[in-house]
mmCIF file of C-alpha atoms in Angstrom:
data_model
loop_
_atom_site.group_PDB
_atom_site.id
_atom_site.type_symbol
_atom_site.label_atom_id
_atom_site.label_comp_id
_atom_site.label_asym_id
_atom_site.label_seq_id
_atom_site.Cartn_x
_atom_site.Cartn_y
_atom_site.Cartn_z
ATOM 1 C CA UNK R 302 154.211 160.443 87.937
ATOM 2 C CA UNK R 303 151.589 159.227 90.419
ATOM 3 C CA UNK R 304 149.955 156.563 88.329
ATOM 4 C CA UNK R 305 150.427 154.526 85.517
ATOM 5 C CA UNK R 306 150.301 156.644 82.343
ATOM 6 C CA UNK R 307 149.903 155.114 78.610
ATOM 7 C CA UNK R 308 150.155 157.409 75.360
ATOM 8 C CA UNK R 309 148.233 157.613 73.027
ATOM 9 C CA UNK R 310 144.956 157.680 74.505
ATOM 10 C CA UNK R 311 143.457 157.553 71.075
ATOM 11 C CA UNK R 312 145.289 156.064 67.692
ATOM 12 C CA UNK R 313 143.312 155.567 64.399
ATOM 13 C CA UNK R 314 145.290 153.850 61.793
ATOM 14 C CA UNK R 315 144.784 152.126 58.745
ATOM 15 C CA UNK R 316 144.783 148.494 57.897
ATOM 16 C CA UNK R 317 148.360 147.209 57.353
ATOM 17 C CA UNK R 318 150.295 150.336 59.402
ATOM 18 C CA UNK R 319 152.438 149.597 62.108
ATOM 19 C CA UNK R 320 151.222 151.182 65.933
ATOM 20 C CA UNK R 321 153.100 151.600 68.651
ATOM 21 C CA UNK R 322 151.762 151.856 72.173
ATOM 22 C CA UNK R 323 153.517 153.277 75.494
ATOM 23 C CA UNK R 324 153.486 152.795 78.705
ATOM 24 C CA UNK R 325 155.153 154.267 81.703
ATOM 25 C CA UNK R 326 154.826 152.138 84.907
ATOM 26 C CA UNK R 327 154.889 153.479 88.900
ATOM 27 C CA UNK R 328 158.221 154.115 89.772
ATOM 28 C CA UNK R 329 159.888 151.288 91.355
ATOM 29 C CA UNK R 330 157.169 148.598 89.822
ATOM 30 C CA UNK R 331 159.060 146.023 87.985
ATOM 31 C CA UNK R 332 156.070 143.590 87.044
ATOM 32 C CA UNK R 333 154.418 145.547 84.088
ATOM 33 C CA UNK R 334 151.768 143.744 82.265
ATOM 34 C CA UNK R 335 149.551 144.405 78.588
ATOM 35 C CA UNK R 336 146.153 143.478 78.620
ATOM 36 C CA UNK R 337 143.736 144.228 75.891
ATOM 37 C CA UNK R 338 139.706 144.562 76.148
ATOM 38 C CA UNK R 339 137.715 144.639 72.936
ATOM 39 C CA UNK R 340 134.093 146.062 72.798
ATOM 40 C CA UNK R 341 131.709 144.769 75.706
ATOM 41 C CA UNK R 342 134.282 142.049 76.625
ATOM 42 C CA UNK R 343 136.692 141.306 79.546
ATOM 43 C CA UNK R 344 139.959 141.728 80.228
ATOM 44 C CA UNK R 345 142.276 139.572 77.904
ATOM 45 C CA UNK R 346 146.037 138.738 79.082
ATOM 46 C CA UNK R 347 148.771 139.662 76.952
ATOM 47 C CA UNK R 348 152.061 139.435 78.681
ATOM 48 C CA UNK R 349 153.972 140.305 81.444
ATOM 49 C CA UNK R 350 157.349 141.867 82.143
ATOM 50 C CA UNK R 351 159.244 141.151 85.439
ATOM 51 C CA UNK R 352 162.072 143.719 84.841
ATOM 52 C CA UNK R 353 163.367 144.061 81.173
ATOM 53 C CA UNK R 354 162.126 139.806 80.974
ATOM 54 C CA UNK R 355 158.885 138.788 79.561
ATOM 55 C CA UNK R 356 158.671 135.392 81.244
ATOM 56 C CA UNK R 357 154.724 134.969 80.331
ATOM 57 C CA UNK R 358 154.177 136.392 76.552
ATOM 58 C CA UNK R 359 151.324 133.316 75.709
ATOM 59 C CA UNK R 360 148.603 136.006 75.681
ATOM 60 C CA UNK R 361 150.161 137.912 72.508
ATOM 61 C CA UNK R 362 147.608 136.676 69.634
ATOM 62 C CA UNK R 363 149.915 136.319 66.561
ATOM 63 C CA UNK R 364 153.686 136.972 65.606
ATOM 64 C CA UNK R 365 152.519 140.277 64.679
ATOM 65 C CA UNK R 366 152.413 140.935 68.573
ATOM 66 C CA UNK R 367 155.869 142.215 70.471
ATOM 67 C CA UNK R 368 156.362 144.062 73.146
ATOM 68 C CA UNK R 369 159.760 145.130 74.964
ATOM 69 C CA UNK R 370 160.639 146.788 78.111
ATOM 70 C CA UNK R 371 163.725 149.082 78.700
ATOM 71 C CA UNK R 372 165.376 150.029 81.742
ATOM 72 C CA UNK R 373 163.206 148.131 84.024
ATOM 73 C CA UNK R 374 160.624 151.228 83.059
ATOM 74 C CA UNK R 375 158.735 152.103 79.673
ATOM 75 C CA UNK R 376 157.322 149.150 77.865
ATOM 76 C CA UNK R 377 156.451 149.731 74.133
ATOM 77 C CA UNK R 378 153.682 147.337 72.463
ATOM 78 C CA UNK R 379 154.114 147.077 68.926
ATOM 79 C CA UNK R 380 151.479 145.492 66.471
ATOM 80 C CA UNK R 381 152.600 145.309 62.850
ATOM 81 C CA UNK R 382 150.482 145.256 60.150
ATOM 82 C CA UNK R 383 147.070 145.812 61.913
ATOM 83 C CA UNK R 384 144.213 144.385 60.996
ATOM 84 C CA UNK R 385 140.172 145.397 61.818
ATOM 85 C CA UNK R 386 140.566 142.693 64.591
ATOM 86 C CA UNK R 387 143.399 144.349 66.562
ATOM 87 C CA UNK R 388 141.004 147.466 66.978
ATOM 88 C CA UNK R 389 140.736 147.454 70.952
ATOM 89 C CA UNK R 390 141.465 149.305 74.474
ATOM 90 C CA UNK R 391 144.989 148.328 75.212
ATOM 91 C CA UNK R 392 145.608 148.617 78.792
ATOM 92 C CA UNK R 393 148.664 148.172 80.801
ATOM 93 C CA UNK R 394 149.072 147.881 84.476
ATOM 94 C CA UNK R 395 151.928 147.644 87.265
ATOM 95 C CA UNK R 396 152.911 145.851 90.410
ATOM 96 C CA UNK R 397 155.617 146.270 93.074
ATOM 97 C CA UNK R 398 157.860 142.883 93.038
ATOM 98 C CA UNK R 399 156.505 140.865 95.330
ATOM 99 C CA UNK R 400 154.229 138.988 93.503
ATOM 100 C CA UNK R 401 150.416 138.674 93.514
ATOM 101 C CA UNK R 402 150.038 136.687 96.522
ATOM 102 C CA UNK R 403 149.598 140.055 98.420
ATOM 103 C CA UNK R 404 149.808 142.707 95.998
ATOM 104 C CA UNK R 405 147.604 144.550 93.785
ATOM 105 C CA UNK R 406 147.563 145.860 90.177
ATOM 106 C CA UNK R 407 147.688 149.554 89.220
ATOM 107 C CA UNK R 408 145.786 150.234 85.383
ATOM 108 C CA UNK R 409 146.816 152.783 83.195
ATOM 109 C CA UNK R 410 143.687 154.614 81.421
ATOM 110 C CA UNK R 411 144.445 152.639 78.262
ATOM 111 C CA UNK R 412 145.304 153.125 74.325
ATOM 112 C CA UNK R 413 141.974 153.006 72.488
ATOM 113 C CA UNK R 414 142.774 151.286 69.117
ATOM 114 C CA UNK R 415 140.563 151.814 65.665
ATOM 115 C CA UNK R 416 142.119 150.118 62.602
ATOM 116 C CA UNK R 417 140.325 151.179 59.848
ATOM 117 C CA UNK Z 1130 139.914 130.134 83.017
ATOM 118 C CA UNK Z 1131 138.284 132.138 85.530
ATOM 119 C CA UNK Z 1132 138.208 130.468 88.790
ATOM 120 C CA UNK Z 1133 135.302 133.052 90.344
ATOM 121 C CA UNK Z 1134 131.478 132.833 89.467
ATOM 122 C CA UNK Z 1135 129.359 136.147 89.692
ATOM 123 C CA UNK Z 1136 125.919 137.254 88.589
ATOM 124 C CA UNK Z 1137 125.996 139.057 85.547
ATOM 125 C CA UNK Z 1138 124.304 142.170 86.657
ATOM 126 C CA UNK Z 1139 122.561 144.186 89.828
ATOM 127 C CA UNK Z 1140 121.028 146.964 90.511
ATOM 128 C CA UNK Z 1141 121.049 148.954 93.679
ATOM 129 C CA UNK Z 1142 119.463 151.776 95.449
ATOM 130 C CA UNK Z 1143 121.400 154.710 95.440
ATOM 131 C CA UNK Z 1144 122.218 155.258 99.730
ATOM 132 C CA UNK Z 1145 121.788 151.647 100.673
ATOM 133 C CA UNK Z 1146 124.341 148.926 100.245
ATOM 134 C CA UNK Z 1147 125.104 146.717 97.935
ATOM 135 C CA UNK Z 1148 126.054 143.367 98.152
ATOM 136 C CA UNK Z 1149 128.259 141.707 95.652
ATOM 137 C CA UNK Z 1150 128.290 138.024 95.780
ATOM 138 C CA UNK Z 1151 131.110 135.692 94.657
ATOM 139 C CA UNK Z 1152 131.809 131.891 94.363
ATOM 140 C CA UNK Z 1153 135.301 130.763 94.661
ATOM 141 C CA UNK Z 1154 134.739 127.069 95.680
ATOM 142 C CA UNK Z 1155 138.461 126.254 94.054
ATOM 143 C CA UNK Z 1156 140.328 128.139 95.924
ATOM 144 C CA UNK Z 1157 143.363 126.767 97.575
ATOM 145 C CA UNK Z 1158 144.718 127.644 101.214
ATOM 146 C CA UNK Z 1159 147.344 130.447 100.406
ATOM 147 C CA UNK Z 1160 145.321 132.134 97.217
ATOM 148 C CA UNK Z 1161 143.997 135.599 97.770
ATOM 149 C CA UNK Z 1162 140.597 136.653 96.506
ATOM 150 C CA UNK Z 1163 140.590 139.926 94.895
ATOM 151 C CA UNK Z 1164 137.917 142.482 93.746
ATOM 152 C CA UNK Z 1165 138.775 145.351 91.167
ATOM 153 C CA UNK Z 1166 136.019 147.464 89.707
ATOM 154 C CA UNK Z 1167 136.067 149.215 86.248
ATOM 155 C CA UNK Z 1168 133.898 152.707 85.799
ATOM 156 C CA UNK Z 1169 133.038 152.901 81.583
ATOM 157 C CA UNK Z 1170 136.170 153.803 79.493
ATOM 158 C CA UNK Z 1171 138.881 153.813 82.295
ATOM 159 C CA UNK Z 1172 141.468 151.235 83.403
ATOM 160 C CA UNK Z 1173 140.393 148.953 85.945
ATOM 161 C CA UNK Z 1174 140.661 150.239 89.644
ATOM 162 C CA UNK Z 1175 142.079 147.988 93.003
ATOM 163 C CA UNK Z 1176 139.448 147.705 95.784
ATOM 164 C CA UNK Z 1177 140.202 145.009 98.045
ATOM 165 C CA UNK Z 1178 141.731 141.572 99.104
ATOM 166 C CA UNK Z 1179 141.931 139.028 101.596
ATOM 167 C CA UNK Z 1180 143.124 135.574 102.565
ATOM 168 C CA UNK Z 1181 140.562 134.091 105.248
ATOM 169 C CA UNK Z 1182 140.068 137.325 107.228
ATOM 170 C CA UNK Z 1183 137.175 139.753 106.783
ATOM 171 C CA UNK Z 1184 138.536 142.954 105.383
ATOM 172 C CA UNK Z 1185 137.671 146.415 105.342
ATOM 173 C CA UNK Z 1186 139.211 149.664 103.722
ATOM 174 C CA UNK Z 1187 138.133 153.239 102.618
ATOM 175 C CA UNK Z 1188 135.782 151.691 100.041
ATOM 176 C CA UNK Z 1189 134.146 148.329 100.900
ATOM 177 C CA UNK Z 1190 134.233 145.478 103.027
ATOM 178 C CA UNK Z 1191 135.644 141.824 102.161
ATOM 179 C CA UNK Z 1192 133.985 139.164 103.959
ATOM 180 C CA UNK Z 1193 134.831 135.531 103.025
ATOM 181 C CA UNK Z 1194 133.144 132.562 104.483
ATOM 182 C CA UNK Z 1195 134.630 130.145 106.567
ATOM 183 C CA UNK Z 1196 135.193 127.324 104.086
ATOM 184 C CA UNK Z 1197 137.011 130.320 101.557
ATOM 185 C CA UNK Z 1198 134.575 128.713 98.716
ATOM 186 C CA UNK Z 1199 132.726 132.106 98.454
ATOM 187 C CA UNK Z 1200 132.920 136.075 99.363
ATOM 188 C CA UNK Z 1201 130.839 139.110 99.416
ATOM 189 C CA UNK Z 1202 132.128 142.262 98.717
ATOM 190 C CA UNK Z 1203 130.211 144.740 100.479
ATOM 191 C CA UNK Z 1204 129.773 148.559 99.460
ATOM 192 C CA UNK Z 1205 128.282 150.004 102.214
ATOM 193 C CA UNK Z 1206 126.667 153.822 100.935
ATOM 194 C CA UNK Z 1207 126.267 153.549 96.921
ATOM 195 C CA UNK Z 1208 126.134 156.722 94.901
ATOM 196 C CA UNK Z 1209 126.156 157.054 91.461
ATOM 197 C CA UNK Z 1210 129.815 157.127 90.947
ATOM 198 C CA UNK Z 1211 129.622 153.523 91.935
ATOM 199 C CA UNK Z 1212 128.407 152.224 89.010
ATOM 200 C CA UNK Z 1213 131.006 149.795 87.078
ATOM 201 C CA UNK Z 1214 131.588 146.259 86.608
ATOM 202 C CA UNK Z 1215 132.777 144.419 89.809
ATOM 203 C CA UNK Z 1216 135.123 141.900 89.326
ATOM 204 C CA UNK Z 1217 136.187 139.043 91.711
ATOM 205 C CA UNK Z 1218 138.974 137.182 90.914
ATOM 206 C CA UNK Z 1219 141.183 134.581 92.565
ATOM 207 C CA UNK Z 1220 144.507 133.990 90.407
ATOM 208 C CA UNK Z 1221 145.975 131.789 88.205
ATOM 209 C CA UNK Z 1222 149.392 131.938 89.671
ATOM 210 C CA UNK Z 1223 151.491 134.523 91.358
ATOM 211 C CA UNK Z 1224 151.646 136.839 88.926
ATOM 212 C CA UNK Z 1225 148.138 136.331 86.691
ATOM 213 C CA UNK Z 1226 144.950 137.716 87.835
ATOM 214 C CA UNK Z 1227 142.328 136.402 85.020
ATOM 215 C CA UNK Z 1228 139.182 139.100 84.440
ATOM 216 C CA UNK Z 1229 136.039 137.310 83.869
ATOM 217 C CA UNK Z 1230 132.844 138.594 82.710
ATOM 218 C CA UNK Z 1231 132.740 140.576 86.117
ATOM 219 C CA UNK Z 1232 128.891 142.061 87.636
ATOM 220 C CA UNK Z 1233 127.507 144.966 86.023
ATOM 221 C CA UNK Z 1234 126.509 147.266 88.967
ATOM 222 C CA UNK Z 1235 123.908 149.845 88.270
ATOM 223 C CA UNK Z 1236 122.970 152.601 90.999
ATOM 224 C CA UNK Z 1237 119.802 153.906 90.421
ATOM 225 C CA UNK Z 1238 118.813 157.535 92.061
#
């Protein structure tokens, strides 16, 4: 596809269910990256994926956090057990290789989150 | 562990330009400065970067003092559609870009 793409755009789930979130990055992007942005706030870092390696997951909140990447492509976020607190926009963006020092990110539209 | 400053919030004319400033006095010689801007309930969208080197592309205009300690980001005709939080950001490392609070930009008719 032309952009970054993320499914759901909407999950409601109950407190204590597992979720798991999708994204598919621009073809040929191998940094991927998970951000999440609660009500009214900024951007919070999750973790990023250079290829199928995660050398930078210190954003993920708890142990209840993962997130893989396959294939140098889709990237699955996985929260177990959710809690109120995990109810956020879940965003996910790509980059081509070469590093921020002259590159820019490309955002998906984002997972909107409600744990009930 | 933002390394940008911005006001919280502006409003502009809709037709004139608006100026977006940004303090950076941190940076270092090889970091970029980058703006993004997110419209309400999408993902945040690329506008422009630069090193030391006024920029300018489809949307806005970079211009970055000589010293690199600050930058304006410059949209030259605002409509409506430009309204959205403006965020400058220099980042942490090569891979990193940190989102502060951002300016809220409101174009008024």
């Amino acid at each position: 596809g032309a952009g970054v793409s993320q499914s759901p755009s909407n999950k409601v789930t109950e407190k204590g269910k597992d979720v798991e979130l999708r994204c598919d990055p621009i073809s040929g992007h191998t940094a991927l990256y998970w951000y999440r942005q609660s009500l009214g706030q900024g951007l919070e870092f999750l973790i990023y994926f250079q290829g199928n390696s995660a050398p930078d997951k210190s954003g993920l909140p708890s142990d209840r956090f993962s997130a893989e990447r396959t294939g140098g492509s889709v990237s699955t976020l996985t929260i177990q057990r959710t809690q109120q607190e995990d109810s956020a926009v879940y965003l996910c963006a790509s980059s081509a290789p070469w590093g921020l020092a002259n590159e820019k990110l490309f955002f998906g539209s984002g997972t909107q989150l409600s744990v009930l | 562990d933002a390394k940008t400053t911005q006001p919280p919030s502006m409003d502009c004319a809709e037709g004139r330009a608006a100026n977006l400033p940004c303090n950076h006095s941190t940076i270092s010689g090889n970091e970029y400065v980058y703006w993004y801007r997110q419209i309400h309930s999408q993902g945040p969208q690329y506008i422009i970067h630069g090193l030391k080197n006024n920029e300018t592309n489809e949307m806005a205009s970079l211009i970055i003092t000589e010293d690199r300690k600050s930058s304006t980001l410059i949209l030259p005709h605002a409509t409506l559609r430009d309204t959205a939080v403006y965020y400058c950001i220099v980042p942490i490392n090569d891979y990193k870009l940190s989102f502060g609070a951002g300016t809220t930009v409101t174009v008024r008719a």
